[in-house]
Coordinates of C-alpha atoms in Angstrom, one line a residue:
X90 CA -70.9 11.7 98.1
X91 CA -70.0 13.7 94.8
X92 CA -70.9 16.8 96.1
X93 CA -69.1 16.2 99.3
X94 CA -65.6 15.4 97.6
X95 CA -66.7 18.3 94.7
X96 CA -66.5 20.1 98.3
X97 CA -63.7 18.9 99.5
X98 CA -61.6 20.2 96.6
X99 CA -62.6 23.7 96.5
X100 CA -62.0 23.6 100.3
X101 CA -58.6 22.3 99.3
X102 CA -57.9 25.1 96.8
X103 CA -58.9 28.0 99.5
X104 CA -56.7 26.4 102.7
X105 CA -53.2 26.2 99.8
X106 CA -54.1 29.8 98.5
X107 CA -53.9 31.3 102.1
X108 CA -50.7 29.2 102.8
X109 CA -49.3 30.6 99.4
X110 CA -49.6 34.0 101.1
X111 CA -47.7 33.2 104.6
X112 CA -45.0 30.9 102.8
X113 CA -43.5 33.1 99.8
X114 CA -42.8 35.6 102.4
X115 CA -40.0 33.5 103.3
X116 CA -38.4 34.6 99.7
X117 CA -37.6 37.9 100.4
X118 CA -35.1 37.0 103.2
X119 CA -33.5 34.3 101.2
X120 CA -33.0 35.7 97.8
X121 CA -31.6 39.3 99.3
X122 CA -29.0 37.2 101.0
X123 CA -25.6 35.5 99.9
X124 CA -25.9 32.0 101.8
X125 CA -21.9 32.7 102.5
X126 CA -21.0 29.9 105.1
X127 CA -24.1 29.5 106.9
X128 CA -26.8 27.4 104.7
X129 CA -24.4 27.3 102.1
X130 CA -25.2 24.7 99.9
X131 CA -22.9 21.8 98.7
X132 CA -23.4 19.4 95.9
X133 CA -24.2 16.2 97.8
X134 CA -25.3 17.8 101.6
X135 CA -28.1 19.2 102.7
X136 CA -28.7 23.0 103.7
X137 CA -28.4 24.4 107.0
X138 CA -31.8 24.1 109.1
X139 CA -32.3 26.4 111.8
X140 CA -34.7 24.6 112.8
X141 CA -33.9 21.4 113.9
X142 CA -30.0 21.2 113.4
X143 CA -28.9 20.1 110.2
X144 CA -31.3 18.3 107.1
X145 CA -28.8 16.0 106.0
X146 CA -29.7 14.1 103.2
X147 CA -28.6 10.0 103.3
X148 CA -27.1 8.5 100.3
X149 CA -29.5 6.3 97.8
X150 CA -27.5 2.8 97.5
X151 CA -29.4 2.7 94.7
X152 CA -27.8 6.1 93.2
X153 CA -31.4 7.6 92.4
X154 CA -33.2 10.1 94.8
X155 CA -31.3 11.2 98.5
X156 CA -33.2 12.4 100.9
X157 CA -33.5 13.0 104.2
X158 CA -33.3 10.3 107.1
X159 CA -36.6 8.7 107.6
X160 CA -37.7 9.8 104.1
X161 CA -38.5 7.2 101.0
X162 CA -39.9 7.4 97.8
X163 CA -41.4 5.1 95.4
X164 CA -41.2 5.0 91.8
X165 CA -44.9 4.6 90.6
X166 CA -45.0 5.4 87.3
X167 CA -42.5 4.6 84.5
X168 CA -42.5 5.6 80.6
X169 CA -43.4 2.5 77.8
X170 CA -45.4 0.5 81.2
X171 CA -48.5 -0.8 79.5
X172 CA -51.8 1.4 81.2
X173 CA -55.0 0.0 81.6
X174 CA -56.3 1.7 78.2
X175 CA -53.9 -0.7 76.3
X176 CA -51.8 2.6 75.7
X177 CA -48.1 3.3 77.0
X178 CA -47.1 5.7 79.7
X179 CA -45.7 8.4 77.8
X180 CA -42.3 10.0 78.2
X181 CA -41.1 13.3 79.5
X182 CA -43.6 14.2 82.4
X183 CA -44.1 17.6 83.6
X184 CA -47.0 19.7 85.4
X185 CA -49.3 17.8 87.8
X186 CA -52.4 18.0 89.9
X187 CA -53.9 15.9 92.6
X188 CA -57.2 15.7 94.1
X189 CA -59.1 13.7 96.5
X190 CA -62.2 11.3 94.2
X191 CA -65.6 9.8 95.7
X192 CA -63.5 6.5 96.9
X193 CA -61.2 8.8 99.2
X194 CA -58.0 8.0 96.3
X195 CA -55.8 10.1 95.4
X196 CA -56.4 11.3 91.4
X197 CA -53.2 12.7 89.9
X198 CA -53.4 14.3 86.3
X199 CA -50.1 14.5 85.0
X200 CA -48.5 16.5 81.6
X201 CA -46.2 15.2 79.2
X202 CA -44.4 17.8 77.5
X203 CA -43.5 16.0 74.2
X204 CA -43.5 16.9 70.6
X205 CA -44.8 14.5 67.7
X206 CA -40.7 13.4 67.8
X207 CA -39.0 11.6 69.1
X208 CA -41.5 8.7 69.0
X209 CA -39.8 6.8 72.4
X210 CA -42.1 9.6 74.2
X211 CA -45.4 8.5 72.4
X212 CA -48.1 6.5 74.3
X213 CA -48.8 4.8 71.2
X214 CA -45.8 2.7 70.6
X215 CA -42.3 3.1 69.5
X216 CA -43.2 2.7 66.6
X217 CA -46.9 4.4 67.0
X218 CA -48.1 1.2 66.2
X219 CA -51.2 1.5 68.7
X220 CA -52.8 4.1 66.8
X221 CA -54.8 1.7 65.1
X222 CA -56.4 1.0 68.5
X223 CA -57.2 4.5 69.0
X224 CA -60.1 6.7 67.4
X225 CA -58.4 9.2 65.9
X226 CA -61.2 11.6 66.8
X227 CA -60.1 11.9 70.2
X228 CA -57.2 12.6 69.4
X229 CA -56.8 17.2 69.5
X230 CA -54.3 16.4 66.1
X231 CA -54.0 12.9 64.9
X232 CA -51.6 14.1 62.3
X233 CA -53.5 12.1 59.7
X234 CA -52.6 8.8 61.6
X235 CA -49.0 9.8 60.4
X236 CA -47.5 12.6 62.7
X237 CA -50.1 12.4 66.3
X238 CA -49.4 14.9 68.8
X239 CA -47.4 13.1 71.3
X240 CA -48.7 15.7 74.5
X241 CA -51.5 15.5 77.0
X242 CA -52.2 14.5 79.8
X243 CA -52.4 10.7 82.0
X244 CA -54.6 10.3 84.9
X245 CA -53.6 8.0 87.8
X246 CA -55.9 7.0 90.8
X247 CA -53.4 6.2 93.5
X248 CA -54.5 4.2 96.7
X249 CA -52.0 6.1 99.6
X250 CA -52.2 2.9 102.0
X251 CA -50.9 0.7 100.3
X252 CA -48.8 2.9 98.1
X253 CA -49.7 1.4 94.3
X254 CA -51.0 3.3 91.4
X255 CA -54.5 1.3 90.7
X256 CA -55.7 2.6 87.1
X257 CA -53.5 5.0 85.0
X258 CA -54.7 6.0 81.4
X259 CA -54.5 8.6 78.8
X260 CA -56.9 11.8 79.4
X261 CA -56.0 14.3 77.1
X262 CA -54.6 13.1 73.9
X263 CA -52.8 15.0 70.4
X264 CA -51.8 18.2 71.7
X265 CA -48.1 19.2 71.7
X266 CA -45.7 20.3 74.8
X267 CA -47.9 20.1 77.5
X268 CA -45.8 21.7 80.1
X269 CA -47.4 23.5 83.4
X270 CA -51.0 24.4 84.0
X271 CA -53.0 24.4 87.6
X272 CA -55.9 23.6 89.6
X273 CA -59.2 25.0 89.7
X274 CA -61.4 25.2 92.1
X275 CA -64.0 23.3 91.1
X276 CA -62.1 20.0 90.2
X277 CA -60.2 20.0 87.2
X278 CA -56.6 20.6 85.6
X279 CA -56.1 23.4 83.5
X280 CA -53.2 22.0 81.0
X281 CA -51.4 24.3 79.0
X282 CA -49.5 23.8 75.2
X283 CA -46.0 25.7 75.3
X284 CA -46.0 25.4 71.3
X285 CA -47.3 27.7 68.9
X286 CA -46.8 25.2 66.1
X287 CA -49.3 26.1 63.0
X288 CA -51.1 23.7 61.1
X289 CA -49.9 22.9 57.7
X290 CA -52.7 21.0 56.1
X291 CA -50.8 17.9 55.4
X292 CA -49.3 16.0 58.5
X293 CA -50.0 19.2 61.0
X294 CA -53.6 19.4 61.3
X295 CA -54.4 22.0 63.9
X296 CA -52.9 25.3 65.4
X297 CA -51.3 24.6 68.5
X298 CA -50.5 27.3 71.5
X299 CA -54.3 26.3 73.6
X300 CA -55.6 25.7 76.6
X301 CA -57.5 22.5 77.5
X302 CA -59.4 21.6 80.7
X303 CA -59.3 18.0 82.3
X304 CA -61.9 16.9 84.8
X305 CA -60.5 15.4 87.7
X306 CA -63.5 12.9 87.4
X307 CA -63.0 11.7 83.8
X308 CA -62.8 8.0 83.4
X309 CA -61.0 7.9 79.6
X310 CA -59.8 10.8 76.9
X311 CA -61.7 13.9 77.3
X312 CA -63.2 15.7 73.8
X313 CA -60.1 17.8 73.2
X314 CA -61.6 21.1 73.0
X315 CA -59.0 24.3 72.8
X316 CA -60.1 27.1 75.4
X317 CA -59.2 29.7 72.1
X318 CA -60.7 32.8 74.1
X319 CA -57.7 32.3 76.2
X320 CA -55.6 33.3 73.9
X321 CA -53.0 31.1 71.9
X322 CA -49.0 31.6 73.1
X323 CA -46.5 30.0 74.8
X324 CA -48.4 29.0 77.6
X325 CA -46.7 28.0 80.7
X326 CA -48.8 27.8 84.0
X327 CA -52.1 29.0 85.2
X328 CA -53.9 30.7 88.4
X329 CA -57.4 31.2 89.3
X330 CA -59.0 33.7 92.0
X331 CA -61.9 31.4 93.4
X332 CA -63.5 35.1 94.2
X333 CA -63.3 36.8 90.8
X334 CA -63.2 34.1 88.9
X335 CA -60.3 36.0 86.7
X336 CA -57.7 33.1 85.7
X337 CA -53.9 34.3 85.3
X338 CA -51.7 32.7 82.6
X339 CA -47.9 33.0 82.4
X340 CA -45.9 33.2 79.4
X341 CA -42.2 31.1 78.5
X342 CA -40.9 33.6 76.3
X343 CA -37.8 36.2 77.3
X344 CA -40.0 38.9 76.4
X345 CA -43.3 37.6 77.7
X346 CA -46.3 39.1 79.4
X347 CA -48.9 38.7 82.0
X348 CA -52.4 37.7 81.0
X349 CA -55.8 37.9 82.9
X350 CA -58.6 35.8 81.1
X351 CA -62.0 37.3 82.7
X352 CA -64.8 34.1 81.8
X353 CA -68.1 34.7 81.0
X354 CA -68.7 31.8 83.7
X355 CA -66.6 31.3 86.1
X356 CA -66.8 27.8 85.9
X357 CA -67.5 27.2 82.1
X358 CA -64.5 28.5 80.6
X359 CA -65.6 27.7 76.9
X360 CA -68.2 30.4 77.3
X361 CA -65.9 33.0 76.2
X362 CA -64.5 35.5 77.8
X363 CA -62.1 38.6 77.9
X364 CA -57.8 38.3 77.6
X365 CA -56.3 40.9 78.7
X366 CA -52.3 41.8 79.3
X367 CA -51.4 43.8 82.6
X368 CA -49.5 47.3 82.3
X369 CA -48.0 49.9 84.7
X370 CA -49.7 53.2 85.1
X371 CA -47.1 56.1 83.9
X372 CA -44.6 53.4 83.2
X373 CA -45.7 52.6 79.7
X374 CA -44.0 49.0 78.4
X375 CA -42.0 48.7 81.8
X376 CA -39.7 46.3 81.1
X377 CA -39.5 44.4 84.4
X378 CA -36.4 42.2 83.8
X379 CA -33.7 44.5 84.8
X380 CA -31.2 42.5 82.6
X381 CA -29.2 46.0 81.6
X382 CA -30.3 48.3 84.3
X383 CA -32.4 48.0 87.3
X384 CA -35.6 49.6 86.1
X385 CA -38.0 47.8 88.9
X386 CA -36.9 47.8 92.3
X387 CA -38.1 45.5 95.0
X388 CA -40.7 45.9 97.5
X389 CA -42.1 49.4 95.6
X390 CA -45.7 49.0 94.4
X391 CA -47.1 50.1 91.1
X392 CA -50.2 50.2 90.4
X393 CA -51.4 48.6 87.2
X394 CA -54.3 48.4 84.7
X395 CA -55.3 45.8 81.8
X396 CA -55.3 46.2 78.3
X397 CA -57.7 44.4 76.6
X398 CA -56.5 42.1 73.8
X399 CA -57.4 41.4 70.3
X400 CA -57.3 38.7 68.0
X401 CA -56.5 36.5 70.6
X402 CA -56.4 33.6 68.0
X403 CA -52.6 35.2 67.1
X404 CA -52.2 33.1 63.9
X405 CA -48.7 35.0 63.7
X406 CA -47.9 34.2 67.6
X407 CA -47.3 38.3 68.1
X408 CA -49.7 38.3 70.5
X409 CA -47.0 39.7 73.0
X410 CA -46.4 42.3 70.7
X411 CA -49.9 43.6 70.6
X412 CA -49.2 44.1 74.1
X413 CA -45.7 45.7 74.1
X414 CA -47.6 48.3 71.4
X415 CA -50.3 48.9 73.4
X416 CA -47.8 49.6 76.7
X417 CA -48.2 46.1 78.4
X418 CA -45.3 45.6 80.8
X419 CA -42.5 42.7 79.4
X420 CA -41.1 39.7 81.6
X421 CA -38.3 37.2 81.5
X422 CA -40.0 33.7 81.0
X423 CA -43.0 33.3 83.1
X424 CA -43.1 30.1 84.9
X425 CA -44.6 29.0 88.2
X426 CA -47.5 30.9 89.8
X427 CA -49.7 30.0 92.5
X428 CA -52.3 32.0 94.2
X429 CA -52.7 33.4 98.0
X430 CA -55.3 34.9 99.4
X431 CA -56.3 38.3 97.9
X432 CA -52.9 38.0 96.2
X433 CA -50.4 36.0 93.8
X434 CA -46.9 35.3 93.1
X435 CA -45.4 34.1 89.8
X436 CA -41.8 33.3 89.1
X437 CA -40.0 34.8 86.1
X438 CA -37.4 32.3 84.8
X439 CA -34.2 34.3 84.2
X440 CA -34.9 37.8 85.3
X441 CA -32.9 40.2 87.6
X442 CA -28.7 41.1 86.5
X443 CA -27.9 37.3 87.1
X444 CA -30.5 36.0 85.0
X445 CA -30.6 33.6 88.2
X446 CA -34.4 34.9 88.7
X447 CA -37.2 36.8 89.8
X448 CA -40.4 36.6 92.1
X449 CA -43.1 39.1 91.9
X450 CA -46.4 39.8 94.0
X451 CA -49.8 40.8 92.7
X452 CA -52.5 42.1 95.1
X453 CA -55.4 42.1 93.6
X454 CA -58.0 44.9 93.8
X455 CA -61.1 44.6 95.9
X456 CA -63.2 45.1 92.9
X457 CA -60.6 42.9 90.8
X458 CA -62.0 41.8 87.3
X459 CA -64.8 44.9 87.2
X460 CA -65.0 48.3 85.7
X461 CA -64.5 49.5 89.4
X462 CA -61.2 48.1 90.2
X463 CA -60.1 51.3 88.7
X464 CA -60.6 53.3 91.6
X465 CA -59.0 50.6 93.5
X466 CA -56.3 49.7 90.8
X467 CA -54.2 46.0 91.9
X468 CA -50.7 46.6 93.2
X469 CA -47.2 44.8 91.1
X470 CA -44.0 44.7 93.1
X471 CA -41.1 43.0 92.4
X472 CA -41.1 40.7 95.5
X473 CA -37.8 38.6 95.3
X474 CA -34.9 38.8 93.3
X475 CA -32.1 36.6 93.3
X476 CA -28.4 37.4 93.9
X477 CA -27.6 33.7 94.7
X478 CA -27.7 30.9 91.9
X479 CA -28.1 28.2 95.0
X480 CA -30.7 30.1 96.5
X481 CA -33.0 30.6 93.2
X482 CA -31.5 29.6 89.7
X483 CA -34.2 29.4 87.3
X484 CA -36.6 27.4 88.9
X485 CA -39.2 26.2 87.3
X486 CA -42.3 24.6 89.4
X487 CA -42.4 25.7 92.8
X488 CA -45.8 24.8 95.6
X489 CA -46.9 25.5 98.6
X490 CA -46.2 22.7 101.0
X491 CA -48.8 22.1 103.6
X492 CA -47.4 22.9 106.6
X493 CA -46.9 26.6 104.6
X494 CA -43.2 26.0 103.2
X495 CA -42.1 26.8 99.4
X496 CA -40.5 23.9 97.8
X497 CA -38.8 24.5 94.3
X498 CA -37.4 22.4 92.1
X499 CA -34.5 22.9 90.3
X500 CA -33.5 22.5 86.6
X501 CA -30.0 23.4 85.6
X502 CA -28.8 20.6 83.6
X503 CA -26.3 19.4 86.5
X504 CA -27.3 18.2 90.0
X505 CA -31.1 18.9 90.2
X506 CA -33.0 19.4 93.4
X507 CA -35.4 19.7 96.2
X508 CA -35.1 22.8 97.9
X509 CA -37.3 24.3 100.5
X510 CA -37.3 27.3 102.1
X511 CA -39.5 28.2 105.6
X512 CA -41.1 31.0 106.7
X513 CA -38.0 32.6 108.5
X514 CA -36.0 32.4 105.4
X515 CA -34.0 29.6 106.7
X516 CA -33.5 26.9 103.5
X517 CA -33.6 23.2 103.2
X518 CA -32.4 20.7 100.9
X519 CA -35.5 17.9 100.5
X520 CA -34.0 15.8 97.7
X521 CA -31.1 15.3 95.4
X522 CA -31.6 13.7 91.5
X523 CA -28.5 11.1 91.8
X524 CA -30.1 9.4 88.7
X525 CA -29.8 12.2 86.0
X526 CA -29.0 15.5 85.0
X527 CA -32.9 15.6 84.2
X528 CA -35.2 18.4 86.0
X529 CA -37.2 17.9 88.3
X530 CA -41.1 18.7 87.6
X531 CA -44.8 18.7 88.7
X532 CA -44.2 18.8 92.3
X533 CA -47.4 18.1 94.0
X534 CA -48.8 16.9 96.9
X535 CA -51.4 14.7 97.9
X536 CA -54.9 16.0 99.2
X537 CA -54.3 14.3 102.4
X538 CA -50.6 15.8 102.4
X539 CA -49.0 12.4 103.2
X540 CA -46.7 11.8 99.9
X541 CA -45.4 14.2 98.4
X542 CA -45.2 13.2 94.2
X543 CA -42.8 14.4 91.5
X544 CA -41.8 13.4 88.3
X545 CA -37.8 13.0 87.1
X546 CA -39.1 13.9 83.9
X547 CA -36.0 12.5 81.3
X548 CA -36.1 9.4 83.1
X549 CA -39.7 9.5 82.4
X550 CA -40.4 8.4 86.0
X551 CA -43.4 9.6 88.2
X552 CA -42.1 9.3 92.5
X553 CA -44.5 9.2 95.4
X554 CA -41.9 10.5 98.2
X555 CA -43.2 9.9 102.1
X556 CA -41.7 10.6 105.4
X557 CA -42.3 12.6 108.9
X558 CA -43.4 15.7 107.1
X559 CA -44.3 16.9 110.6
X560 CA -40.2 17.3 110.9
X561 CA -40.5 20.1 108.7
X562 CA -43.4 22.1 110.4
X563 CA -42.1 24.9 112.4
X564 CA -45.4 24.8 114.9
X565 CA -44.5 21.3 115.5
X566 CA -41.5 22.6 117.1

């Protein structure tokens, strides 16, 4: 049985990376475009469907989460709830993964992007009081009992029929900001620290700025064991060609770049392997932001090449810098990126004139990751850039539904939501946060693609959302 769900999953990974492909095409028509009055989006009402008439979303009596008629959503996981490990739920959840287990449940691994403060986010107690039930040793920085890393990452089994989160307990434990990540092939999250904090000795015991694997499989804390070889910045989110092996890590900085982490083993990633930065050929340190000038323009291919990178350890977090020297191309906040087949697309933040963001497309090289992928060099265009704030504004997760859709969420401080765009362009508004000004984060679906989870992540609230998804396939109409 565990090689036929092992199975399952990196059948799962291939069908969503050749979706990924079909769906972000649907960017370039909406992102060139004003909305002006058709599809133009209002605070409260849904965007104009070409498909079926209008996705109108239906007020929450309860003032939380408005979606569409027929849709409804669960809150299954709160902050302080008591989990099965005797440890809290902790606050401010973020990136999150799902996979299908050996009992046909639903495994969701969850981030919680929290610092050591404020202690209301800590799964130990308010107070950390339950640290005295913990080994510290599990712990990636126990802060000397005093000052615990307040990150990591929960695992929930949820049973889809009847709709309750059976087990929930803390799998990664002690690191700080756990923020995005993604989901490998062979069944486990990749959760990434988007804090370069350095240790101090005294209540700061480690460098922080690391990668850490999860297995989906995992039944308590993993040994927290820093991926170092993958270098040590501001991670954001990761991607992994099942082909090449070669895993692709953004960066949250304004002046970030793009990494490529070739393992020694593709599926051992603490064997070591080589970090390297992408560049443009002839367009030494492009700068890809077009913030004073348009310097990229869309839809124009450029080929690129890798530097190798050095003291990837960056005890001085200039790691970026290394690569601006050595004529590494600089993006605006690296966020979201999901691979399609033969190719990827990551979102940068607050790139383009508007700072309202920017999409680009990498197609790999036939001979990606090897010494011959030089006579067939990879191909960077900028894909998507956005004009309209209600179209893109600085999204920050954004997935591949399964019917082939891209859904983003939105975090802008005000009204935060759902949106989903098809793949004629046409846009949709899936769900409305009535509770909050809080983002929206870790948008995920289940395996089976019946509910549809995300996490309202200042109210510290996890939300299994379900409904007639087939209303939103276009070749179910």
């Amino acid at each position: 049985m565990e090689d036929n769900y092992k199975d399952y999953t990196r059948r799962h990974f291939i069908k969503q990376s050749t979706l990924t492909s079909l769906a972000l095409m649907a960017l370039v028509n909406c992102t060139n475009r004003k909305n002006k009055n058709e599809g133009m989006p209002s605070k409260d009402e849904g965007i104009q469907n070409n498909k079926k008439g209008t996705l109108d979303l239906k007020t929450d009596p309860n003032g939380y989460l408005d979606l569409p008629d027929g849709f409804s959503y669960r809150i299954i996981s709160t902050s302080c709830e008591k989990m099965s490990d005797g440890l809290l739920v902790p606050g401010r959840p973020d990136g999150m993964g799902a996979f299908l287990n050996e009992m046909g449940k639903t495994v969701i691994i969850r981030n919680h992007e929290n610092s050591p403060t404020p202690l209301e986010n800590s799964p130990f107690g308010p107070m950390n009081e339950l640290l005295s039930n913990v080994n510290l040793n599990r712990l990636y920085d126990s802060g000397s009992g005093k000052n615990p890393g307040l990150g990591g990452t929960t695992t929930l089994i949820y049973n889809e029929d009847t709709q309750v989160v059976e087990d929930q307990y803390m799998s990664l434990a002690g690191t700080y900001r756990n923020c995005a990540g993604g989901v490998s092939p062979w069944g486990s999250w990749i959760t990434c620290e988007e804090d370069v904090t350095k240790a101090d000795g005294e209540q700061i015991l480690k460098d922080h700025g690391y990668v850490f694997e999860v297995p989906m499989d995992s039944k308590e804390m993993v040994t927290p064991i820093p991926i170092k070889t993958m270098g040590r910045f501001n991670h954001e989110a990761v991607a992994i060609d099942p082909d090449s092996g070669c895993i692709y890590l953004t960066e949250d900085r304004h002046d970030g770049l793009l990494y490529r982490f070739i393992p020694k083993e593709k599926e051992n990633l603490l064997a070591g392997g080589i970090l390297q930065a992408l560049a443009i050929h002839n367009k030494k340190g492009l700068d890809t932001r077009n913030w004073e000038t348009p310097t990229v323009p869309r839809n124009e291919p450029m080929e690129v090449f890798w530097i190798d990178l050095n003291d990837v350890d960056s005890p001085k977090d200039d790691l970026r810098y290394q690569g601006f020297e050595a004529g590494a191309a600089r993006f605006a906040r690296g966020e979201g990126i999901w691979m399609g087949t033969g190719e990827l697309f990551f979102a940068c933040t607050n790139g383009g004139p508007e700072n309202f963001g920017q999409v680009f497309k990498y197609k790999l090289s036939p001979k990606e990751g090897t010494e011959d992928e030089k006579k067939e060099p990879a191909l960077l265009e900028l894909y998507a850039e956005s004009n309209d704030k209600t179209v893109l504004h600085m999204c920050d997760n954004l997935i591949i539904a399964p019917w082939g859709d891209v859904l983003l969420c939105e975090d802008n401080g005000e009204l935060n939501h759902i949106r989903g765009i098809d793949k004629d362009g046409n846009i949709y508004t899936l769900a409305c946060n009535k509770s909050s000004k809080s983002e929206l984060t870790g948008l995920v679906f289940s395996p089976s693609g019946k509910t549809l989870f995300v996490n309202v992540q200042e109210n510290g609230d996890t939300v299994a959302i379900t409904g007639p998804w087939e209303r939103l396939d276009k070749s179910n109409v």
